[in-house]
CSV table of C-alpha atoms and ligand atoms in Angstrom, one decimal:
chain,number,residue,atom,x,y,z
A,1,UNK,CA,-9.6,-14.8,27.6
A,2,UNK,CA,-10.6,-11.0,28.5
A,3,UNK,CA,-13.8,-9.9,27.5
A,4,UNK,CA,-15.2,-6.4,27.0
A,5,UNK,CA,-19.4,-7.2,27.2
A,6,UNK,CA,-20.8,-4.4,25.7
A,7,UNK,CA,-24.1,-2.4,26.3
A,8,UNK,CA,-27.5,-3.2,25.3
A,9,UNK,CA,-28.2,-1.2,21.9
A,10,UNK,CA,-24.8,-0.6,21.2
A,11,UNK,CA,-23.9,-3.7,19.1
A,12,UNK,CA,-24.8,-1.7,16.1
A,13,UNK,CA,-21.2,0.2,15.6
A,14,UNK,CA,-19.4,-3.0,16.0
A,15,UNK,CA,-21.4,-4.4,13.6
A,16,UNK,CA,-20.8,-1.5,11.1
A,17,UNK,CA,-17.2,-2.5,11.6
A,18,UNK,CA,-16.3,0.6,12.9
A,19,UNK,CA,-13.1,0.1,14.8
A,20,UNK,CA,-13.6,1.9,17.7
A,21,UNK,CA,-15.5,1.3,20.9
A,22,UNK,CA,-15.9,4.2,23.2
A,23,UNK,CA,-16.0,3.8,26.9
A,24,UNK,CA,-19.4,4.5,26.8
A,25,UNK,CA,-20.6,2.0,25.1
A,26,UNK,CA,-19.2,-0.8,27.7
A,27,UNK,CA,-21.1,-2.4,29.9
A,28,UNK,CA,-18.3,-4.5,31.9
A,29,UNK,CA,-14.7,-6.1,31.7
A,30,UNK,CA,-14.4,-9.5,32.5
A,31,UNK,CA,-10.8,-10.3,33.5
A,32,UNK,CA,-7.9,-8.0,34.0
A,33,UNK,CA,-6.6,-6.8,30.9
A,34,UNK,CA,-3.6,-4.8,30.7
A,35,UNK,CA,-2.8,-2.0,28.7
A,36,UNK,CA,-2.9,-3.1,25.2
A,37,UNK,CA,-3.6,-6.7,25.2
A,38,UNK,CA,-6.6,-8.2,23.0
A,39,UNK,CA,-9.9,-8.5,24.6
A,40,UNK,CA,-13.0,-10.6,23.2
A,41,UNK,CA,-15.9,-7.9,22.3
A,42,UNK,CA,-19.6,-9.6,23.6
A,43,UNK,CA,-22.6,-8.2,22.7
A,44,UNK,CA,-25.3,-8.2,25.5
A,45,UNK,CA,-26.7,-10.9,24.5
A,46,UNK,CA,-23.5,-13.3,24.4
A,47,UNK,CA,-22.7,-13.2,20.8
A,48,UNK,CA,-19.2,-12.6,19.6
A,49,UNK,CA,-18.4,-9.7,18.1
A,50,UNK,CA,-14.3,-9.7,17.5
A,51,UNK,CA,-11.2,-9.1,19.5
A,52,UNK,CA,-9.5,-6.0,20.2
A,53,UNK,CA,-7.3,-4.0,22.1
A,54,UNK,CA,-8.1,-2.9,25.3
A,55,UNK,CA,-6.8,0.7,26.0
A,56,UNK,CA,-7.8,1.2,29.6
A,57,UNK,CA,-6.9,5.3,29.9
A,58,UNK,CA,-8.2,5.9,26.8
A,59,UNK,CA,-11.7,6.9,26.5
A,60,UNK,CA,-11.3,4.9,23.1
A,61,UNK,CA,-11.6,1.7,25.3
A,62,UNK,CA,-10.9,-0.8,22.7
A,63,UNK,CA,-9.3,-0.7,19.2
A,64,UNK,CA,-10.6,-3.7,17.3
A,65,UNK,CA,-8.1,-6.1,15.3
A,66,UNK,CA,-10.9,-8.1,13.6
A,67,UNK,CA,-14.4,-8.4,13.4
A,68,UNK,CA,-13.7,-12.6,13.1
A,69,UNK,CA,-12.6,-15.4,15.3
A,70,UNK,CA,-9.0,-15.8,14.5
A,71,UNK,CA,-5.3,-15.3,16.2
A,72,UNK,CA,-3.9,-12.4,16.7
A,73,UNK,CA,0.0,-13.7,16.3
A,74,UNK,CA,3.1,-13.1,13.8
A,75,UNK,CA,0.7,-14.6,10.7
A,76,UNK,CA,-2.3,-12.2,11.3
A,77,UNK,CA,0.0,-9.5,10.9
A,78,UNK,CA,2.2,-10.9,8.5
A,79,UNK,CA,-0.9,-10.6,6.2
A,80,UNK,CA,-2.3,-7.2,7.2
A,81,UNK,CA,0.5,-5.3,6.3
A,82,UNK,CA,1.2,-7.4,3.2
A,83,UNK,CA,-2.5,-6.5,2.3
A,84,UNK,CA,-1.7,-3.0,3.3
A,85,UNK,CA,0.6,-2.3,0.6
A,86,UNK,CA,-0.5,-4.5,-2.0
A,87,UNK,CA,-3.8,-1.9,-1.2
A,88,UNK,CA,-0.8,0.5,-3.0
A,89,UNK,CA,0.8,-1.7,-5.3
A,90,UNK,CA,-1.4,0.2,-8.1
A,91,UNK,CA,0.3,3.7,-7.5
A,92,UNK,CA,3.5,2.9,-5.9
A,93,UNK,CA,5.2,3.9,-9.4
A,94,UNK,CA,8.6,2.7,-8.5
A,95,UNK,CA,10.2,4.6,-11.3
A,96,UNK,CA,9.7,8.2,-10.3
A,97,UNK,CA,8.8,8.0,-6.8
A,98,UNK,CA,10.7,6.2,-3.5
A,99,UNK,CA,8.4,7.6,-1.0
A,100,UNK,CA,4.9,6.6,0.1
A,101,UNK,CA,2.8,5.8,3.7
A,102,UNK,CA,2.6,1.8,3.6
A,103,UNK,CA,0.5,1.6,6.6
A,104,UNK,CA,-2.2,4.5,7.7
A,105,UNK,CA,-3.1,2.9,11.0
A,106,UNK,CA,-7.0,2.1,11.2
A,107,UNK,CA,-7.9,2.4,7.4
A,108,UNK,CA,-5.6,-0.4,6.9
A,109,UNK,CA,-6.7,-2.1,9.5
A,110,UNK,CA,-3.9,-1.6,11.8
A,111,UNK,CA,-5.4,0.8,14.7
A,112,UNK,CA,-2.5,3.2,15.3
A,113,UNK,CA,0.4,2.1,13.2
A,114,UNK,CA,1.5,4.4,10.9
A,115,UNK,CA,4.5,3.0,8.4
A,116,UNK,CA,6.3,5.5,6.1
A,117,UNK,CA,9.0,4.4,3.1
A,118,UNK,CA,11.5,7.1,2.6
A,119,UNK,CA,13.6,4.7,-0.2
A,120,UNK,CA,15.5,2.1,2.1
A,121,UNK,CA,13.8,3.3,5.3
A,122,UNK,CA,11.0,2.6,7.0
A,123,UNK,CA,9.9,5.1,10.0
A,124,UNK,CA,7.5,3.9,12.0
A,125,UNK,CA,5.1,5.9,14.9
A,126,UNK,CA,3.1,4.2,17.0
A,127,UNK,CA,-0.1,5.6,18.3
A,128,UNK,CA,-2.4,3.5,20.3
A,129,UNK,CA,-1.5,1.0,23.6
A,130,UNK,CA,-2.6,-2.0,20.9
A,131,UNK,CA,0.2,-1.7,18.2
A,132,UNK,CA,2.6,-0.7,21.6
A,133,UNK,CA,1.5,-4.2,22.8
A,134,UNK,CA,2.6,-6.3,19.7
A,135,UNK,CA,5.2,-3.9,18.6
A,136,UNK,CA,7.7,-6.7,18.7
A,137,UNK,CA,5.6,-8.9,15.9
A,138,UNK,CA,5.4,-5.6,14.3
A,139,UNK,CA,8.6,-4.9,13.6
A,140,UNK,CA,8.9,-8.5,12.6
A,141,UNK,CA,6.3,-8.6,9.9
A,142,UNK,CA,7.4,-5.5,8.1
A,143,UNK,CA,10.9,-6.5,8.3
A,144,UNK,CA,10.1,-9.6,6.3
A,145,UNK,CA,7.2,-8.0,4.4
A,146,UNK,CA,8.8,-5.0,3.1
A,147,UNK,CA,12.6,-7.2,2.8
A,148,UNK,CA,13.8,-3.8,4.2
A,149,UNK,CA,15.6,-4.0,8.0
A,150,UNK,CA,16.5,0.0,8.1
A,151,UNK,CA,13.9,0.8,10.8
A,152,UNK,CA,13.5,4.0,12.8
A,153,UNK,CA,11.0,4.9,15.2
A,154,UNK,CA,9.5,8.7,16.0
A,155,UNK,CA,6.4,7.8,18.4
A,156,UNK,CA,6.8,11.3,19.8
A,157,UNK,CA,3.4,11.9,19.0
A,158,UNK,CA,1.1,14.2,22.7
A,159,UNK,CA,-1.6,11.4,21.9
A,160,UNK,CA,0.3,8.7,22.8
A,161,UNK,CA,-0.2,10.4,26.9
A,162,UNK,CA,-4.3,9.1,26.5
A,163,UNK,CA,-3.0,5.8,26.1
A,164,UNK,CA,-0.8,5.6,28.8
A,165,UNK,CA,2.4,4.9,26.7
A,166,UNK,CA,5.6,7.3,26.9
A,167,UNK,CA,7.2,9.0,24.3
A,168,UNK,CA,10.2,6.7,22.0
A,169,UNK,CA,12.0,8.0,19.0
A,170,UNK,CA,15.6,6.0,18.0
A,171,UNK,CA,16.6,3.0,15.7
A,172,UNK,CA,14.7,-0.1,15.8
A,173,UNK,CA,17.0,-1.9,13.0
A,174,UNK,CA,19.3,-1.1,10.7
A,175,UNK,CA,21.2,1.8,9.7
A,176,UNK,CA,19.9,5.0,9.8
A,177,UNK,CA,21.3,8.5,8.4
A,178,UNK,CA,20.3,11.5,9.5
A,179,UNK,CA,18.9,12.9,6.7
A,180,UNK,CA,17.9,10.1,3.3
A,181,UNK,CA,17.2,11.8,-0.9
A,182,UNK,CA,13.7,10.8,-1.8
A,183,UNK,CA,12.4,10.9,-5.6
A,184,UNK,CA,9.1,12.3,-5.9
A,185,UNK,CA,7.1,13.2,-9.2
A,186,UNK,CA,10.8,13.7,-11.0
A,187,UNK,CA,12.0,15.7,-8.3
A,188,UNK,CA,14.6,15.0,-5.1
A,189,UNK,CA,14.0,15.7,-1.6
A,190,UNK,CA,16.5,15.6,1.2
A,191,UNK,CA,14.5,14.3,4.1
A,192,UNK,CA,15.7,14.8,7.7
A,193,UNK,CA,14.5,11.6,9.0
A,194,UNK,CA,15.1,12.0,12.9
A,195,UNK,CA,14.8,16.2,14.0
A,196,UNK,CA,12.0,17.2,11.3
A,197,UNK,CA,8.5,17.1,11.9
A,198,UNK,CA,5.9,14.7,11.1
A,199,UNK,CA,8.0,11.3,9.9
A,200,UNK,CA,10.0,14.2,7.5
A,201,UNK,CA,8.3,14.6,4.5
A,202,UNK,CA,4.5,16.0,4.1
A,203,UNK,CA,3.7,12.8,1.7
A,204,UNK,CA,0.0,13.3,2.0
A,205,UNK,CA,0.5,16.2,-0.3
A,206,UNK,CA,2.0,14.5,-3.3
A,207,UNK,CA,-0.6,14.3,-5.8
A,208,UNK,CA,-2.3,17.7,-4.6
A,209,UNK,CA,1.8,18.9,-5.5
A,210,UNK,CA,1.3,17.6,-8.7
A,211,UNK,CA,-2.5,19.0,-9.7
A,212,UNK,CA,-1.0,23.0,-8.3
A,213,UNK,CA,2.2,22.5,-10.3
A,214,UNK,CA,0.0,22.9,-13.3
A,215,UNK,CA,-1.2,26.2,-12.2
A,216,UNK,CA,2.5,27.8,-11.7
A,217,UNK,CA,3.6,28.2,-15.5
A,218,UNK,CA,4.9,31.8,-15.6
A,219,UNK,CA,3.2,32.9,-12.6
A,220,UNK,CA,4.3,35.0,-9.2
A,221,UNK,CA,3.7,32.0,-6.2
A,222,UNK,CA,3.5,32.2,-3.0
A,223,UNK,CA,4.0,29.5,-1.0
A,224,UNK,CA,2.9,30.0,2.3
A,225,UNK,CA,3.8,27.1,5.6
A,226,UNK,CA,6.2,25.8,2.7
A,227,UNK,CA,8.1,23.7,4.7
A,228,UNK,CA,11.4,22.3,3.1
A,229,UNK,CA,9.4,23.0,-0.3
A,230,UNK,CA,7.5,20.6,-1.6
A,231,UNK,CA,4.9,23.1,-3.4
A,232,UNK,CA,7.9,25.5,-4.0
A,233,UNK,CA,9.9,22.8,-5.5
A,234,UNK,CA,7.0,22.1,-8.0
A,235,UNK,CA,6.4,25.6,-9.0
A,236,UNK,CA,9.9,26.3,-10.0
A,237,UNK,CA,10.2,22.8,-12.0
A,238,UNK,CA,6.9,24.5,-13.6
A,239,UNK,CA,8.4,27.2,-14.7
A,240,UNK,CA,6.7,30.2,-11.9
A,241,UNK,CA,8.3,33.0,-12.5
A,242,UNK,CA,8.9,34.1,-9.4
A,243,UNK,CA,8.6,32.2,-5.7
A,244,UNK,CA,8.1,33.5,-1.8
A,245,UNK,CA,8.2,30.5,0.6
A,246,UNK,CA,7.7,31.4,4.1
A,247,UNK,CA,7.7,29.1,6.9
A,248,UNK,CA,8.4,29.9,10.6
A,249,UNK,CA,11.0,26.9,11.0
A,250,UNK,CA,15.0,28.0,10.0
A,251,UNK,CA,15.6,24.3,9.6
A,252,UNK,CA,12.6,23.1,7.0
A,253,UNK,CA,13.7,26.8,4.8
A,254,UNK,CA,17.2,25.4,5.0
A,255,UNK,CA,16.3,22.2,3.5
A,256,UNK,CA,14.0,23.7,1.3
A,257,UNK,CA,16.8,26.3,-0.4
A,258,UNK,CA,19.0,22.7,-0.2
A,259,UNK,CA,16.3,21.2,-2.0
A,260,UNK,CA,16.1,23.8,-4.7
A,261,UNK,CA,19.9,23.8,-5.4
A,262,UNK,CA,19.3,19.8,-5.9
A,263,UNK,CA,17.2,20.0,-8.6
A,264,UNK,CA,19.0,22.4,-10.1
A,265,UNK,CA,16.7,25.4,-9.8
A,266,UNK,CA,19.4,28.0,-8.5
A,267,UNK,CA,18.4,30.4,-10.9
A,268,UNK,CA,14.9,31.3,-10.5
A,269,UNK,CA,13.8,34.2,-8.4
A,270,UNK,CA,13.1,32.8,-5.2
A,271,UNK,CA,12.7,34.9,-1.8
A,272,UNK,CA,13.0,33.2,1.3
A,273,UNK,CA,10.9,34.2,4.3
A,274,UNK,CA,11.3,33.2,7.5
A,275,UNK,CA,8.7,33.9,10.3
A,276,UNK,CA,5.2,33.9,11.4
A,277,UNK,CA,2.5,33.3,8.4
A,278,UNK,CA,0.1,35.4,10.3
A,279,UNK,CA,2.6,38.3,10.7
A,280,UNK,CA,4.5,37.9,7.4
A,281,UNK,CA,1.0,38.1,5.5
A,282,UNK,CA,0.1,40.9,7.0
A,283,UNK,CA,3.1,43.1,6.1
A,284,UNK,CA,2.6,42.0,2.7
A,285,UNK,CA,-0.6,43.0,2.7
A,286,UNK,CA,0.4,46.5,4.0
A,287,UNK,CA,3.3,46.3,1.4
A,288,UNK,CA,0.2,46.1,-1.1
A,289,UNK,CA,2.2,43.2,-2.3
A,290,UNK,CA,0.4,41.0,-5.3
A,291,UNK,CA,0.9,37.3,-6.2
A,292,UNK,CA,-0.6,35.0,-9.0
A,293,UNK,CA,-1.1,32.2,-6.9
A,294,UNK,CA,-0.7,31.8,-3.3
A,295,UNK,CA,-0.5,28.5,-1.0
A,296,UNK,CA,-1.5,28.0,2.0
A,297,UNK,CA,-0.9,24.9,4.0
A,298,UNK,CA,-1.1,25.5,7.6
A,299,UNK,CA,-0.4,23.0,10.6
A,300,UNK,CA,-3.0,21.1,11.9
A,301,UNK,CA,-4.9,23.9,13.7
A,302,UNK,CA,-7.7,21.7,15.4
A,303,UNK,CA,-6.0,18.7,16.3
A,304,UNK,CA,-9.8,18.0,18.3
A,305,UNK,CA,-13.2,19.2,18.2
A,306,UNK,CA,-12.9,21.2,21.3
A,307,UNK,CA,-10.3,23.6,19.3
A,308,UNK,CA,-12.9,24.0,16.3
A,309,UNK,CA,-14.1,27.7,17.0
A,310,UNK,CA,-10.3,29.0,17.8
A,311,UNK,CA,-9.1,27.2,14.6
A,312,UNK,CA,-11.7,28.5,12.7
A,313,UNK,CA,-11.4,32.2,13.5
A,314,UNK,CA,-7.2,30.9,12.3
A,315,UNK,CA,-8.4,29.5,8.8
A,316,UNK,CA,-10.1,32.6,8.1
A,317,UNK,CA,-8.0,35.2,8.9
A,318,UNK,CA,-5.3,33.8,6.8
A,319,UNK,CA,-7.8,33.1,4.4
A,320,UNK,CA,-8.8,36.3,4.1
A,321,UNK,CA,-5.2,37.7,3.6
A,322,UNK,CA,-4.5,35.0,1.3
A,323,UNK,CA,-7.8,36.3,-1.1
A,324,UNK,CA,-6.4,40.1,-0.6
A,325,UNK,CA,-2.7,38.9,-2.1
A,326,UNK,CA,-4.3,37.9,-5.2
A,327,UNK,CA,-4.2,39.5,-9.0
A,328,UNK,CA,-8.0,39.7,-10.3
A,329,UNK,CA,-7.9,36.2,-11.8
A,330,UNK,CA,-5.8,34.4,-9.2
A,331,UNK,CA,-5.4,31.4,-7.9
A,332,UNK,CA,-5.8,31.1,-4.2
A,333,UNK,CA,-4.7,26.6,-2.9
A,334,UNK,CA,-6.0,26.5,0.5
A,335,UNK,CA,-5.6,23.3,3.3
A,336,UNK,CA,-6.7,22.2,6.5
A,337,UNK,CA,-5.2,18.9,7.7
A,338,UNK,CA,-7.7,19.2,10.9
A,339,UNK,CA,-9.5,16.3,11.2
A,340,UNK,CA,-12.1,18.5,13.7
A,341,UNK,CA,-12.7,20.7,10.4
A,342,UNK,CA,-14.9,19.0,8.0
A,343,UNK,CA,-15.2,19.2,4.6
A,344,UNK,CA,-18.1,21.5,4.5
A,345,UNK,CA,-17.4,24.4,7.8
A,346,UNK,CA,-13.6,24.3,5.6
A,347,UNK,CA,-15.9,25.8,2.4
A,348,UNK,CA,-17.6,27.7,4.8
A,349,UNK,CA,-15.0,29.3,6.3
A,350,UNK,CA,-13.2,29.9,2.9
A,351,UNK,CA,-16.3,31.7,1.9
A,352,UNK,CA,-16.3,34.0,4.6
A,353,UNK,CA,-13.3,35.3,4.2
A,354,UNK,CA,-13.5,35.9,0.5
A,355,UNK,CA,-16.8,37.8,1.8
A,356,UNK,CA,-14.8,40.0,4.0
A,357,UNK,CA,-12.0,40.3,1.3
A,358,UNK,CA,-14.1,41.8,-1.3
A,359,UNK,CA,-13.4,39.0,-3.3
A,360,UNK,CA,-16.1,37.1,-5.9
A,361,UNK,CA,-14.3,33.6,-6.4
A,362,UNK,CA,-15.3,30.1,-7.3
A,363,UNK,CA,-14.1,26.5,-7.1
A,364,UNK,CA,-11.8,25.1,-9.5
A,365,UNK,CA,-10.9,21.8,-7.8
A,366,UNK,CA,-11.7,20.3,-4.4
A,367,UNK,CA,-8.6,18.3,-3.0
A,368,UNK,CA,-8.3,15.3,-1.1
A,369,UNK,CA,-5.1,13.0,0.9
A,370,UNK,CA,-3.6,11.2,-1.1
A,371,UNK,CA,-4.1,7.7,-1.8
A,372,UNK,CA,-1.8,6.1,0.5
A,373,UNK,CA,-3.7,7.7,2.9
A,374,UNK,CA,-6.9,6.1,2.4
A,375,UNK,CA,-9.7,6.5,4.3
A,376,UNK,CA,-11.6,3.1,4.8
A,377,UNK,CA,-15.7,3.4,4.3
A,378,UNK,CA,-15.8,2.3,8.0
A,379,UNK,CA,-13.8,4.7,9.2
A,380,UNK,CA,-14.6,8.4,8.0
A,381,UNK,CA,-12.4,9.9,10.6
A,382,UNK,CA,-9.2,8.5,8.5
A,383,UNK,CA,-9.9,11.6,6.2
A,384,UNK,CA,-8.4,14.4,7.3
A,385,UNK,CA,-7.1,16.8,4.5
A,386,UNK,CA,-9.0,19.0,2.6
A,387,UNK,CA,-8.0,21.8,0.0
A,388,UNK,CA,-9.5,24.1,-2.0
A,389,UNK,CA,-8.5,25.5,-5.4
A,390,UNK,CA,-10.5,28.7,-5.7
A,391,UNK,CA,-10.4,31.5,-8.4
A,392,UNK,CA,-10.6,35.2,-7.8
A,393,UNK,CA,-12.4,36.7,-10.1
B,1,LIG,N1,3.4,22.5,2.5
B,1,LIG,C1,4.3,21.7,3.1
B,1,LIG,C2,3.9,21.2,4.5
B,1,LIG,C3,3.4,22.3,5.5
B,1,LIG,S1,3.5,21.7,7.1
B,1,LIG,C4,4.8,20.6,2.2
B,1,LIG,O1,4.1,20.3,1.2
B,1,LIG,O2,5.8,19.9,2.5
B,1,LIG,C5,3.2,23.1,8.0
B,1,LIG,C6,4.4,24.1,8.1
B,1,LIG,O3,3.9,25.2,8.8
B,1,LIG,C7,5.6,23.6,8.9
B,1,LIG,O4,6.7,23.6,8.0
B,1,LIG,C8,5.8,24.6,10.1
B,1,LIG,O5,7.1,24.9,10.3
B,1,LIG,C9,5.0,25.7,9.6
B,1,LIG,N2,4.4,26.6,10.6
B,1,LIG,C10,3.8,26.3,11.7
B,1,LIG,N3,3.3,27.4,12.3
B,1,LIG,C11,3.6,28.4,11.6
B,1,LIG,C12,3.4,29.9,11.6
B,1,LIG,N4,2.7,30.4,12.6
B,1,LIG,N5,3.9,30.6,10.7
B,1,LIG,C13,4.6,30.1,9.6
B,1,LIG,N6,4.9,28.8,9.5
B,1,LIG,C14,4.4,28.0,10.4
């Protein structure tokens, strides 16, 4: 067996059962492990510490599988991803929703496997050279897991280049359409399973879609980075009065008016915008238009914490036009999904640009990923999205 022998003093993250080692924190490699394949983890003083996957172009050298002595074959993964979404058997209320993540990667314990369930299909990305190595027993144990054989794959994810593994998007197994209808809090969704971004669908957002929708009731919304509508979708089954959903992408507003028509909202006032947030804001602004409520759910503009300072300048700008949109007593539902952003520079920045709007607001609600995203104690880094609900006033 391969073993990774790791560097005096730096047993104590392994031992916290943190599932990453860092390249730094390796004093040699016994063996020749390729890409992927499971290496023993030895302390410096010869004691076992687990098995993991070696990731040799990755300055995340090893991803670890267990912190125990046991196979890593079909049966070890048969019962992580059954343990995965029993984790979710609580809120996977198969009555009004068909659409949840089964398998977020190293909070489940499955470093860089992510499994989404759009109703009959799974769709699968692969992130790390680990979960590329045993993607075979993969497949295998969700297939007979999950009883559902309708796999497609979109591991056509940039950080897949740091672990040495190419880009693959097609069918695994199965039959897959292009596009699948969801069922989400009452609602449908068309979901373009194979050209949209992400694996199609923003399900992160679900219960945050739930908490706004009971901000909407007669109000004038702005939905800003709408996508194919989720938010939008919400507000009109909530009775807003009037919507604006802008996105820059002609296919996610197509879906999004296609959405609309499907749950039979043709008749509220709803203006489409297609184009740049940071443009389109501003001409509003100069319009000295006004909304009740304004959204704003950007892409991930940090993916790392070398972008931090640029993303943060972003954040606040359309922040600040976000705070200027507003009636006195609106509602302004702000997002970052940047993991570089935490929690507390995300208030900050928030703050600021109230500051530089004029604006006096406070904090309603603070707003987290949903719970089939969970974030395991061990692993902060699994928490990525954070929202504010503030209050002009
Ligand atoms: N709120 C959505 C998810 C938003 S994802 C939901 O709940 O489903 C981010 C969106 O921002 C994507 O649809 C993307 O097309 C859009 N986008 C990215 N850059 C943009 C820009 N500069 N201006 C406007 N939209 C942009």
């Amino acid at each position: 067996m391969n073993k990774v022998i790791l560097k005096a003093g730096k047993e104590k993250i392994v031992n916290r059962h943190h599932p990453w080692i860092f390249s730094g924190a390796i004093d040699s490699v016994i063996g020749d492990p390729e890409n992927g394949s499971q290496v023993h983890i030895i302390g410096s003083n010869g004691n076992f510490f687990g098995i993991g996957a070696f990731s040799p172009y990755s300055q995340i050298r090893v991803r670890m599988w267990t912190f125990e002595n046991e196979k890593i074959d079909q049966e070890f993964f048969d019962k992580r991803i059954d343990r995965s979404i029993k984790r979710r058997s609580y809120l996977m209320d198969k009555d009004h929703d068909s659409a949840w993540r089964l398998i977020h990667a190293e909070s489940d314990q499955i470093p860089g496997l992510i499994v989404d369930q759009y109703s009959d299909v799974l769709v699968v990305q692969i992130l790390s050279s680990g979960s590329e190595f045993y993607r075979p027993l993969l497949m295998d144990s969700l297939r007979k897991v999950t009883g559902i054989n309708n796999i497609y794959e979109r591991s056509d994810l940039d950080v897949r280049k740091l672990e040495g593994l190419k880009e693959r998007t097609g069918t695994v197994s199965g039959n897959i359409p292009q596009e699948i209808l969801i069922n989400e809090g009452g609602y449908q969704f068309i979901v373009d399973l194979q050209s949209s971004q992400k694996t199609g669908f923003y399900l992160d957002q679900r219960i945050n879609r739930r908490i706004i929708a009971e901000y909407c009731n007669n109000k004038d919304i702005l939905d800003v980075f709408s996508f194919t509508g989720g938010f939008s979708i919400y507000a009109a089954g909530n009775n807003a009065k009037k919507i604006v959903s802008l996105d820059s992408s002609a296919e996610a507003l197509a879906l999004a008016k296609r959405n609309q028509a499907l749950n039979g909202f043709s008749n509220n006032e709803h203006e489409w915008i297609e184009g740049d947030a940071f443009q389109g804001l501003r001409k509003m602004r100069d319009q000295n238009r006004k909304f009740d409520l304004v959204i704003l759910d950007p892409p991930k503009f940090a993916p790392t914490a070398a972008h931090v300072d640029r993303a943060a300048r972003a954040y606040k700008d359309i922040n600040l036009l976000g705070f200027k949109l507003l009636n006195p007593g609106g509602i302004l539902v702000t997002f970052s999904c940047s993991g570089g952003i935490h929690e507390s520079l995300f208030q900050k920045i928030v703050s600021d640009a109230a500051l530089d709007a004029g604006a006096y607001a406070t904090i309603l609600e603070r707003l987290f990923q949903g719970p089939d995203h969970p974030v395991s104690l061990t692993f902060p880094e699994g928490g990525y999205l954070k929202g504010l609900i503030c209050l002009k006033n």
